Amino acid sequence: MSDPYPPSEVGEILVTTEELQDRVAELGRQITSDLEGRTPLLIGVLKGSVVFIADLMRAIAGPVEIDFMAVSSYGDDTESSGVVKIVKDLDGAVAGRDVILVEDIIDSGLTMAYLVDYLGGKGAASLRTCSLLVREGRTAPGVSVDYVGFELPPAFVVGYGLDVGQRYRNLPYIAVYSPSEGSSGSTA
Ligand code: PRP
């Protein structure tokens, strides 16, 4: 018999599948209303946002386009340098577009703040921000987030795109990662 999945290091479910579906549907309705008659360009930040953006785009009742960026927030593997580097830039232009930057989580807020600044110089008709999760009491410096899914307590979470060491992105809910409860695990 194979081992159960996920293993016990994936602990308490903080946001259920149904709560995710309901909230994403609400965000989709809000975006549909806010951008009625327009074609929003959703820009997802790889890789964490892929599950969220896949659901969000289908919750928008109207034309929508997507593009992706990949960034590296850390200069080395031990300490945040505070510098965000672009690893993959946009495929298309944003000039004149109604852009919505889509993140899975705002933690320190450095990534969102950097990308808003970067995209802000590219001549978009409008630039909005959206994050499925935001740490309680935090925000991206200098950025007001237009669409927020859930506020999150200070716990390490996985699922619905969020990973630990690239694992657990496929869980259909958001749960606390508790390696001490399991047999093994890393906090990479
Ligand atoms: C995570 C997340 C955001 C960023 C948020 O990405 O997807 O992009 O960190 O952190 P911040 O608010 O402190 O800047 P990560 O570097 O873990 O890569 P991933 O999306 O590929 O998992």
Coordinates of C-alpha atoms and ligand atoms in Angstrom, one line a residue:
M1 CA 0.0 0.0 0.0
S2 CA 1.3 3.4 -0.9
D3 CA 1.9 6.1 1.7
P4 CA -1.0 8.5 2.4
Y5 CA -1.0 11.8 0.5
P6 CA -0.5 14.4 1.8
P7 CA 1.7 13.1 4.6
S8 CA 1.1 14.3 8.2
E9 CA 3.5 17.2 7.9
V10 CA 0.6 18.9 6.1
G11 CA -1.5 20.0 9.0
E12 CA -4.5 22.1 9.7
I13 CA -6.5 23.3 6.7
L14 CA -6.8 27.1 7.0
V15 CA -8.8 27.7 3.8
T16 CA -11.0 24.9 2.4
T17 CA -11.6 24.1 -1.2
E18 CA -15.1 25.5 -1.0
E19 CA -13.9 28.7 0.6
L20 CA -11.3 29.1 -2.1
Q21 CA -13.9 28.5 -4.8
D22 CA -16.4 31.0 -3.3
R23 CA -13.8 33.7 -2.8
V24 CA -12.3 33.3 -6.2
A25 CA -15.8 33.5 -7.7
E26 CA -16.4 36.8 -5.8
L27 CA -13.1 38.2 -6.9
G28 CA -14.0 37.3 -10.5
R29 CA -17.3 39.0 -10.2
Q30 CA -15.7 42.1 -8.8
I31 CA -13.1 42.2 -11.6
T32 CA -15.7 41.6 -14.2
S33 CA -17.7 44.6 -12.8
D34 CA -14.7 46.9 -12.3
L35 CA -13.4 46.3 -15.9
E36 CA -16.7 46.0 -17.7
G37 CA -16.1 46.5 -21.5
R38 CA -12.4 46.1 -21.1
T39 CA -10.1 43.1 -21.7
P40 CA -8.0 42.8 -18.5
L41 CA -4.5 41.4 -18.9
L42 CA -3.8 39.2 -15.9
I43 CA 0.0 38.9 -15.1
G44 CA 0.8 35.9 -12.9
V45 CA 4.0 35.6 -11.0
L46 CA 5.4 32.1 -11.4
K47 CA 5.1 29.6 -10.0
G48 CA 2.9 30.1 -7.0
S49 CA 0.1 32.0 -8.8
V50 CA -0.6 29.4 -11.4
V51 CA -3.5 27.6 -9.7
F52 CA -5.1 30.8 -8.5
I53 CA -4.8 32.6 -11.9
A54 CA -6.2 29.5 -13.7
D55 CA -9.3 29.7 -11.5
L56 CA -9.5 33.5 -11.4
M57 CA -9.5 33.9 -15.2
R58 CA -12.4 31.4 -15.5
A59 CA -14.3 33.4 -12.9
I60 CA -14.1 36.6 -15.0
A61 CA -17.2 36.8 -17.3
G62 CA -15.7 38.4 -20.4
P63 CA -12.6 38.5 -22.4
V64 CA -9.3 38.2 -20.5
E65 CA -5.7 37.6 -21.4
I66 CA -2.8 36.2 -19.4
D67 CA 0.9 36.6 -19.3
F68 CA 3.5 35.5 -16.8
M69 CA 6.7 36.7 -15.1
A70 CA 9.1 34.8 -13.0
V71 CA 11.2 36.6 -10.4
S72 CA 13.8 35.6 -7.8
S73 CA 13.5 37.5 -4.6
Y74 CA 16.6 36.3 -2.9
G75 CA 20.2 36.9 -3.9
D76 CA 21.4 33.7 -2.3
D77 CA 19.8 30.8 -0.5
T78 CA 20.3 31.9 3.1
E79 CA 19.3 35.5 3.4
S80 CA 17.0 37.9 1.6
S81 CA 19.0 40.5 -0.3
G82 CA 15.9 42.7 -0.6
V83 CA 16.6 42.7 -4.4
V84 CA 14.1 41.2 -6.8
K85 CA 15.5 40.0 -10.1
I86 CA 13.5 39.2 -13.2
V87 CA 14.1 35.7 -14.3
K88 CA 11.4 35.6 -17.0
D89 CA 9.9 38.8 -18.4
L90 CA 6.6 39.3 -20.1
D91 CA 5.9 37.8 -23.5
G92 CA 3.7 40.7 -24.6
A93 CA 3.4 44.4 -24.2
V94 CA 1.4 46.1 -21.5
A95 CA 1.2 49.6 -23.0
G96 CA -2.5 50.7 -23.0
R97 CA -3.6 47.5 -21.3
D98 CA -5.7 47.2 -18.1
V99 CA -3.2 45.1 -16.1
I100 CA -3.9 43.1 -13.0
L101 CA -0.9 41.7 -11.3
V102 CA -1.8 38.4 -9.7
E103 CA 0.2 36.9 -6.8
D104 CA -0.5 33.9 -4.6
I105 CA 0.9 35.6 -1.4
I106 CA 2.2 38.8 -0.1
D107 CA 4.6 38.0 2.6
S108 CA 7.3 40.7 3.0
G109 CA 5.7 42.5 0.1
L110 CA 9.0 43.1 -1.7
T111 CA 8.0 41.1 -4.8
M112 CA 4.7 42.9 -5.3
A113 CA 6.3 46.4 -4.6
Y114 CA 9.1 45.7 -7.1
L115 CA 6.7 44.5 -9.8
V116 CA 4.3 47.4 -9.4
D117 CA 7.2 49.8 -9.8
Y118 CA 8.5 47.8 -12.8
L119 CA 5.1 47.5 -14.5
G120 CA 4.2 51.1 -13.6
G121 CA 6.8 52.4 -16.1
K122 CA 5.4 50.5 -19.0
G123 CA 2.5 52.7 -20.0
A124 CA -0.4 50.5 -18.9
A125 CA -3.8 52.1 -19.1
S126 CA -4.4 50.9 -15.5
L127 CA -2.6 48.8 -13.1
R128 CA -4.4 46.8 -10.4
T129 CA -3.0 44.3 -7.9
C130 CA -4.5 41.0 -6.7
S131 CA -3.2 38.5 -4.1
L132 CA -5.0 35.4 -2.9
L133 CA -3.3 35.7 0.5
V134 CA -1.9 38.6 2.5
R135 CA -0.2 38.2 5.8
E136 CA -2.2 39.8 8.5
G137 CA -1.0 43.3 9.2
R138 CA 1.3 43.4 6.2
T139 CA 1.1 44.9 2.8
A140 CA 3.5 45.6 0.0
P141 CA 5.4 48.8 0.7
G142 CA 3.8 51.7 -1.1
V143 CA 1.2 49.5 -2.7
S144 CA -2.5 49.2 -2.0
V145 CA -3.7 45.8 -3.0
D146 CA -7.0 46.1 -4.9
Y147 CA -8.2 42.5 -4.6
V148 CA -7.4 40.3 -1.6
G149 CA -8.6 36.7 -1.1
F150 CA -7.8 36.0 2.5
E151 CA -5.7 37.4 5.3
L152 CA -3.3 34.8 6.7
P153 CA -2.0 34.3 10.2
P154 CA 1.8 33.9 10.7
A155 CA 2.0 30.3 9.7
F156 CA 3.9 28.5 6.9
V157 CA 1.3 27.4 4.4
V158 CA 1.2 25.1 1.4
G159 CA -1.4 24.2 -1.2
Y160 CA -3.3 25.8 -4.0
G161 CA 0.0 26.8 -5.7
L162 CA 2.0 27.4 -2.6
D163 CA 4.9 25.0 -2.0
V164 CA 7.6 23.9 0.3
G165 CA 10.6 22.7 -1.7
Q166 CA 8.3 22.6 -4.8
R167 CA 5.9 20.1 -3.1
Y168 CA 2.2 20.4 -2.3
R169 CA 1.3 23.0 -4.9
N170 CA -1.4 20.6 -6.1
L171 CA -3.3 20.4 -2.8
P172 CA -6.8 21.8 -3.5
Y173 CA -6.8 23.7 -0.1
I174 CA -4.4 25.8 1.9
A175 CA -3.0 24.1 5.0
V176 CA -0.3 24.7 7.6
Y177 CA 3.0 23.0 6.9
S178 CA 4.2 21.5 10.2
P179 CA 7.3 19.3 9.6
S180 CA 7.5 18.4 13.3
E181 CA 4.2 16.6 13.0
G182 CA 5.5 14.5 10.1
S183 CA 8.4 12.0 9.6
S184 CA 10.6 14.3 7.5
G185 CA 10.5 17.5 5.6
S186 CA 12.5 20.6 4.8
T187 CA 11.7 24.3 5.0
A188 CA 13.4 25.0 1.7
Ligands
PRP1 C1 6.6 33.6 -3.3 C2 5.3 34.1 -3.8 C3 5.5 35.5 -4.1 C4 6.6 35.9 -3.1 C5 6.0 36.7 -2.0 O1 7.3 33.2 -4.4 O2 4.8 33.4 -4.8 O3 5.9 35.7 -5.4 O4 7.2 34.7 -2.7 O5 7.0 37.0 -1.0 P1 7.3 38.5 -0.6 O6 6.1 39.2 -0.3 O7 8.1 38.3 0.7 O8 8.1 39.1 -1.7 P2 8.6 32.2 -4.2 O9 9.8 33.0 -4.3 O10 8.4 31.3 -3.0 O11 8.5 31.4 -5.6 P3 7.3 30.5 -6.1 O12 6.1 31.4 -6.4 O13 7.8 29.8 -7.4 O14 6.9 29.5 -5.1

